[in-house]
Tab-separated table of C-alpha atoms and ligand atoms in Angstrom:
chain	number	residue	atom	x	y	z
A	1	MET	CA	0.082	0.260	-0.059
A	2	ILE	CA	1.169	3.596	-0.948
A	3	ILE	CA	-0.255	6.604	1.071
A	4	LEU	CA	0.069	9.683	-0.523
A	5	SER	CA	0.356	13.525	1.681
A	6	GLU	CA	-1.772	16.059	-0.473
A	7	THR	CA	1.021	17.908	-0.895
A	8	ALA	CA	2.598	14.868	-2.838
A	9	ARG	CA	-0.364	14.377	-5.164
A	10	LYS	CA	-0.848	17.822	-6.025
A	11	ASP	CA	2.245	18.300	-7.170
A	12	ILE	CA	2.678	15.335	-8.962
A	13	GLU	CA	-0.975	16.016	-10.822
A	14	GLN	CA	0.722	19.857	-11.310
A	15	HIS	CA	3.569	18.412	-12.794
A	16	ALA	CA	1.812	16.174	-15.354
A	17	ALA	CA	-0.132	18.370	-16.399
A	18	GLU	CA	2.288	21.599	-17.057
A	19	SER	CA	4.586	18.871	-18.684
A	20	PHE	CA	1.651	17.982	-21.523
A	21	PRO	CA	1.269	16.722	-24.223
A	22	HIS	CA	4.803	15.741	-23.154
A	23	GLU	CA	5.390	12.853	-20.446
A	24	CYS	CA	6.461	13.920	-16.954
A	25	VAL	CA	9.018	11.597	-14.435
A	26	GLY	CA	9.776	11.993	-10.959
A	27	LEU	CA	10.932	10.274	-8.012
A	28	LEU	CA	8.551	9.848	-4.728
A	29	ILE	CA	10.050	10.774	-1.198
A	30	GLY	CA	8.976	9.143	1.959
A	31	ARG	CA	9.215	6.218	4.662
A	32	LEU	CA	8.884	2.717	4.469
A	33	GLU	CA	7.160	1.099	7.483
A	34	GLY	CA	6.900	-2.324	6.736
A	35	GLN	CA	4.584	-2.756	3.745
A	36	ARG	CA	3.488	1.050	3.856
A	37	LYS	CA	5.355	3.499	1.756
A	38	HIS	CA	4.530	7.212	3.163
A	39	VAL	CA	5.302	9.700	0.332
A	40	GLU	CA	5.764	12.780	1.909
A	41	ALA	CA	7.275	14.898	-1.409
A	42	ILE	CA	8.222	14.709	-4.663
A	43	TYR	CA	11.600	15.357	-6.711
A	44	ARG	CA	10.820	16.180	-10.205
A	45	ALA	CA	13.353	14.658	-12.563
A	46	GLN	CA	15.514	17.405	-14.763
A	47	ASN	CA	17.685	15.141	-16.881
A	48	THR	CA	14.969	12.829	-18.590
A	49	TRP	CA	15.524	11.533	-21.734
A	50	THR	CA	11.780	12.052	-22.437
A	51	ALA	CA	11.989	15.852	-21.754
A	52	GLU	CA	14.739	15.712	-24.154
A	53	VAL	CA	13.162	13.799	-26.978
A	54	GLY	CA	9.951	15.414	-25.928
A	55	LEU	CA	7.936	11.880	-26.671
A	56	THR	CA	4.237	11.626	-27.176
A	57	SER	CA	2.230	9.180	-25.472
A	58	ALA	CA	1.719	7.271	-29.001
A	59	GLU	CA	5.737	6.932	-28.984
A	60	HIS	CA	5.833	6.095	-25.607
A	61	GLU	CA	3.578	3.108	-26.351
A	62	HIS	CA	4.994	2.167	-29.548
A	63	SER	CA	8.620	2.587	-28.561
A	64	LEU	CA	10.523	-0.538	-26.540
A	65	ALA	CA	13.520	1.826	-25.958
A	66	ASP	CA	16.179	0.052	-24.413
A	67	ARG	CA	17.147	3.220	-22.387
A	68	PHE	CA	14.939	3.737	-18.792
A	69	TYR	CA	12.792	6.391	-18.119
A	70	LEU	CA	15.206	7.580	-14.977
A	71	ASP	CA	18.170	9.329	-15.248
A	72	PRO	CA	21.060	8.103	-12.897
A	73	ARG	CA	21.780	11.646	-12.323
A	74	ASP	CA	18.719	12.155	-11.132
A	75	TYR	CA	18.160	9.400	-8.842
A	76	MET	CA	20.989	10.507	-7.234
A	77	LYS	CA	20.340	13.967	-6.410
A	78	ALA	CA	16.831	13.173	-5.137
A	79	ASP	CA	18.462	10.527	-2.909
A	80	ARG	CA	20.510	13.219	-1.385
A	81	ALA	CA	17.488	15.435	-1.079
A	82	ALA	CA	15.504	12.570	0.358
A	83	THR	CA	18.800	11.414	3.150
A	84	ALA	CA	19.181	15.018	4.123
A	85	GLN	CA	15.667	14.864	5.260
A	86	GLY	CA	16.022	11.257	7.027
A	87	LEU	CA	13.537	10.237	4.213
A	88	ASP	CA	14.281	7.314	1.340
A	89	ILE	CA	12.929	7.123	-2.506
A	90	VAL	CA	10.120	4.613	-1.925
A	91	GLY	CA	9.181	4.849	-5.880
A	92	CYS	CA	9.004	6.940	-9.319
A	93	TYR	CA	6.113	8.572	-11.218
A	94	HIS	CA	5.555	9.535	-14.619
A	95	SER	CA	2.651	10.689	-16.495
A	96	HIS	CA	0.627	9.513	-19.582
A	97	PRO	CA	-0.507	12.250	-21.785
A	98	ASP	CA	-4.252	11.335	-23.196
A	99	HIS	CA	-3.582	7.470	-22.428
A	100	PRO	CA	-5.269	5.395	-19.606
A	101	ALA	CA	-2.920	5.011	-16.360
A	102	ILE	CA	-2.122	1.458	-17.316
A	103	PRO	CA	1.694	0.515	-17.699
A	104	SER	CA	2.842	-0.094	-21.120
A	105	GLU	CA	5.657	-2.936	-22.156
A	106	ARG	CA	8.076	-0.010	-21.847
A	107	ASP	CA	7.584	0.913	-18.659
A	108	ARG	CA	7.767	-2.976	-17.744
A	109	VAL	CA	11.069	-3.398	-19.620
A	110	GLY	CA	12.165	-0.094	-17.920
A	111	ALA	CA	10.909	-0.664	-14.312
A	112	GLN	CA	13.328	-4.291	-14.452
A	113	GLY	CA	16.352	-1.702	-14.538
A	114	VAL	CA	14.924	-0.779	-10.910
A	115	GLY	CA	13.996	-4.009	-9.453
A	116	GLY	CA	10.770	-5.960	-8.005
A	117	GLY	CA	9.097	-6.041	-4.856
A	118	SER	CA	6.682	-4.306	-2.402
A	119	SER	CA	9.342	-1.524	-1.152
A	120	PHE	CA	9.208	0.660	-4.683
A	121	SER	CA	5.805	1.993	-6.438
A	122	PHE	CA	5.496	2.910	-9.795
A	123	LEU	CA	2.842	5.192	-10.147
A	124	ILE	CA	1.141	6.752	-13.142
A	125	GLN	CA	-0.684	9.974	-13.688
A	126	SER	CA	-2.974	9.692	-16.766
A	127	VAL	CA	-3.290	13.398	-18.030
A	128	ARG	CA	-6.276	14.113	-20.371
A	129	SER	CA	-6.693	17.313	-22.706
A	130	GLY	CA	-3.844	18.822	-20.351
A	131	LEU	CA	-6.234	18.168	-16.769
A	132	ALA	CA	-4.963	15.453	-14.437
A	133	ALA	CA	-6.686	12.523	-14.065
A	134	GLU	CA	-7.003	9.115	-12.842
A	135	LEU	CA	-3.955	8.113	-10.702
A	136	THR	CA	-2.547	4.477	-10.192
A	137	SER	CA	-0.101	2.345	-8.466
A	138	TRP	CA	2.194	-0.623	-9.361
A	139	LEU	CA	4.687	-2.820	-7.756
A	140	LEU	CA	6.903	-5.210	-10.413
A	141	SER	CA	6.822	-8.679	-9.783
A	142	GLU	CA	9.900	-10.620	-8.070
A	143	ASP	CA	10.611	-11.995	-11.681
A	144	GLY	CA	9.877	-8.821	-13.516
A	145	GLU	CA	7.395	-10.518	-15.348
A	146	ARG	CA	4.282	-8.169	-14.832
A	147	PHE	CA	3.121	-5.165	-12.824
A	148	ILE	CA	0.789	-5.857	-9.769
A	149	SER	CA	-1.890	-3.021	-8.905
A	150	GLU	CA	-0.905	-1.307	-5.803
A	151	GLU	CA	-3.933	0.280	-3.396
A	152	ILE	CA	-3.366	4.226	-3.124
A	153	GLN	CA	-4.390	6.198	0.066
A	154	PHE	CA	-4.862	9.813	0.452
B	1	LIG	ZN1	4.406	4.407	-18.932
């Protein structure tokens, strides 16, 4: 289960809406308590290749890019920011412009670079016509073969 603070939820929606019609990517910063992840803040990824290339959702769906959608430099910066606050990275998020909040095959391949298990969540924020729509959360199975839906609480 993942529990989002009001601030984190609003910040994800805002980032996704601002980036429309392109995707946005970021990291979730918070605390892991057993099976529960409490997200306190987000970290907007700056150096993402999606931003550089400006992928649309159609390209997102059809390209099986071999690069993961998180830049390692962003991950390191977010990790430092989290540690400074006594927190950890508990997941990542990205948006699906004009597309349902369901993971694509590319998402699964990308997520394999992070690894499976319940300690890291993959959030997807759908954006329709520039407005934040549904938000879903997913865990990658230990073998990396599939995503499992995760409950979100606010
Ligand atoms: Zn995706």
